[in-house]
PDB file of C-alpha atoms in Angstrom:
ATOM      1  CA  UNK A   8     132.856  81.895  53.702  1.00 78.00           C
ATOM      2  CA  UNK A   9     130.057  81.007  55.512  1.00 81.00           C
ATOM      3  CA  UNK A  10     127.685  82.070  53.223  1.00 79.00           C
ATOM      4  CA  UNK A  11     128.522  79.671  50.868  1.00 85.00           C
ATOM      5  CA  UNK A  12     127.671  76.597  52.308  1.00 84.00           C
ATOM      6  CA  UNK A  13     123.888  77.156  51.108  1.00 83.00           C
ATOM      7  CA  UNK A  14     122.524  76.371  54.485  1.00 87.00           C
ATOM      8  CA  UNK A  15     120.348  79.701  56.693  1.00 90.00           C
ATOM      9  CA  UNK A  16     121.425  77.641  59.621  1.00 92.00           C
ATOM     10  CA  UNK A  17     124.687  78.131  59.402  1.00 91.00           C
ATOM     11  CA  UNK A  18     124.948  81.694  58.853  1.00 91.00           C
ATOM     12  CA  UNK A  19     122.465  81.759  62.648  1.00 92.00           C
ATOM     13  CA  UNK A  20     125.236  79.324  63.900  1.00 93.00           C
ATOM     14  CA  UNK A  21     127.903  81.784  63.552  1.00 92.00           C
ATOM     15  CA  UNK A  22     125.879  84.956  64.418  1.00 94.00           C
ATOM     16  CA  UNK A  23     124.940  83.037  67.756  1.00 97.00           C
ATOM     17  CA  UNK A  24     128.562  81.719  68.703  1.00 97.00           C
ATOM     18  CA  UNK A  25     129.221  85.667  67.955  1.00 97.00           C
ATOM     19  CA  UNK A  26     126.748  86.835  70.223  1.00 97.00           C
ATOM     20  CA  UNK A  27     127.817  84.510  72.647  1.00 97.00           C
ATOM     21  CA  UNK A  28     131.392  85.167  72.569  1.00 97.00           C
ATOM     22  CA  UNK A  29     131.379  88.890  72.457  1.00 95.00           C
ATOM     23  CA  UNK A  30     128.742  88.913  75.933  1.00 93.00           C
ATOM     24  CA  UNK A  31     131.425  86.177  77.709  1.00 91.00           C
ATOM     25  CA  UNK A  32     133.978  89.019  76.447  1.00 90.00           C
ATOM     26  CA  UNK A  33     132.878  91.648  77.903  1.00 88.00           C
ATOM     27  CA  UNK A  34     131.718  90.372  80.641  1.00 83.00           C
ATOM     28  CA  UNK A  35     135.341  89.637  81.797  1.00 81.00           C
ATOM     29  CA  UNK A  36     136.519  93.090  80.438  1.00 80.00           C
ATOM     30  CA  UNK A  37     134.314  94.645  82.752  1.00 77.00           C
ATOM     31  CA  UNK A  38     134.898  92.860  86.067  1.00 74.00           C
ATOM     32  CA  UNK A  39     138.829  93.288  84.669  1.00 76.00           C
ATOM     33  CA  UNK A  40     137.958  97.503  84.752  1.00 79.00           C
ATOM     34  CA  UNK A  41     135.596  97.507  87.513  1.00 78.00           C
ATOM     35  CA  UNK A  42     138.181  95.972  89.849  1.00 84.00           C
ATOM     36  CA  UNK A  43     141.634  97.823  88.806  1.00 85.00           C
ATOM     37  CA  UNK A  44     140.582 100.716  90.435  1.00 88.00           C
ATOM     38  CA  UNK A  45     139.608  99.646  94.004  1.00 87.00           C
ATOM     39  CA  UNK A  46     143.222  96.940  93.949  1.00 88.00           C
ATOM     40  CA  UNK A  47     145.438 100.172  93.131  1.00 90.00           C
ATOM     41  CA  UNK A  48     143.756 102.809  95.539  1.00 92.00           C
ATOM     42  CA  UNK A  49     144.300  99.178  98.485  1.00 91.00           C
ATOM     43  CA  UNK A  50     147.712  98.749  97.107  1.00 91.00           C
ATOM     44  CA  UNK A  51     148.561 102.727  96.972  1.00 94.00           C
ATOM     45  CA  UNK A  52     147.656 102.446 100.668  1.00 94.00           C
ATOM     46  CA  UNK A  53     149.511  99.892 101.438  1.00 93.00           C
ATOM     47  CA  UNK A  54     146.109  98.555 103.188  1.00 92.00           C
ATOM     48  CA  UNK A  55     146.894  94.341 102.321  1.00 92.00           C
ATOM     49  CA  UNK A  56     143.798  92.754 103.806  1.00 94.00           C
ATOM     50  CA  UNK A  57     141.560  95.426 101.819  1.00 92.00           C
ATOM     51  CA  UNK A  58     143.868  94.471  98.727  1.00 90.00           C
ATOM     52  CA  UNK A  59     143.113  90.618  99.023  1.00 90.00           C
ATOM     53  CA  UNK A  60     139.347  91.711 100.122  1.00 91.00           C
ATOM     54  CA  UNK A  61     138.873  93.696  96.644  1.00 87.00           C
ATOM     55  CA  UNK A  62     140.836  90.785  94.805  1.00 84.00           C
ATOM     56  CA  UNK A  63     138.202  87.922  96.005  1.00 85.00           C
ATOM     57  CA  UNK A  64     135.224  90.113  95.802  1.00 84.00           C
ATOM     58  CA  UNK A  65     136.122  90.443  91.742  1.00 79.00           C
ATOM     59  CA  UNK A  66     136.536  86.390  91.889  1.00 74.00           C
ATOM     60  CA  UNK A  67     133.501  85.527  93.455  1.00 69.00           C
TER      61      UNK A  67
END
């Protein structure tokens, strides 16, 4: 669709907004991965304060 407005700039538009996108997404699917495993061994233990401590470390 893009490709027939005529324009190059367009076509590096969308490949950049792409580009962009997919980094922001997995960006987020890795801190989402990274930090499952340490909140289920806290919660497994029953250990709250680590819980919350793992929790804020993946939000800072």
């Amino acid at each position: 669709v893009i490709g027939q407005l005529g324009d190059p700039k367009y076509i590096g538009g969308v490949a950049l907004g792409a580009l962009i996108f997919t980094s922001v997404y997995w960006t987020f699917g890795f801190l989402r991965m990274g930090t499952t495993g340490l909140t289920a061994q806290a919660r497994g233990a029953a250990d709250e304060p680590e819980l919350r401590a793992a929790l804020g470390r993946a939000n800072a």
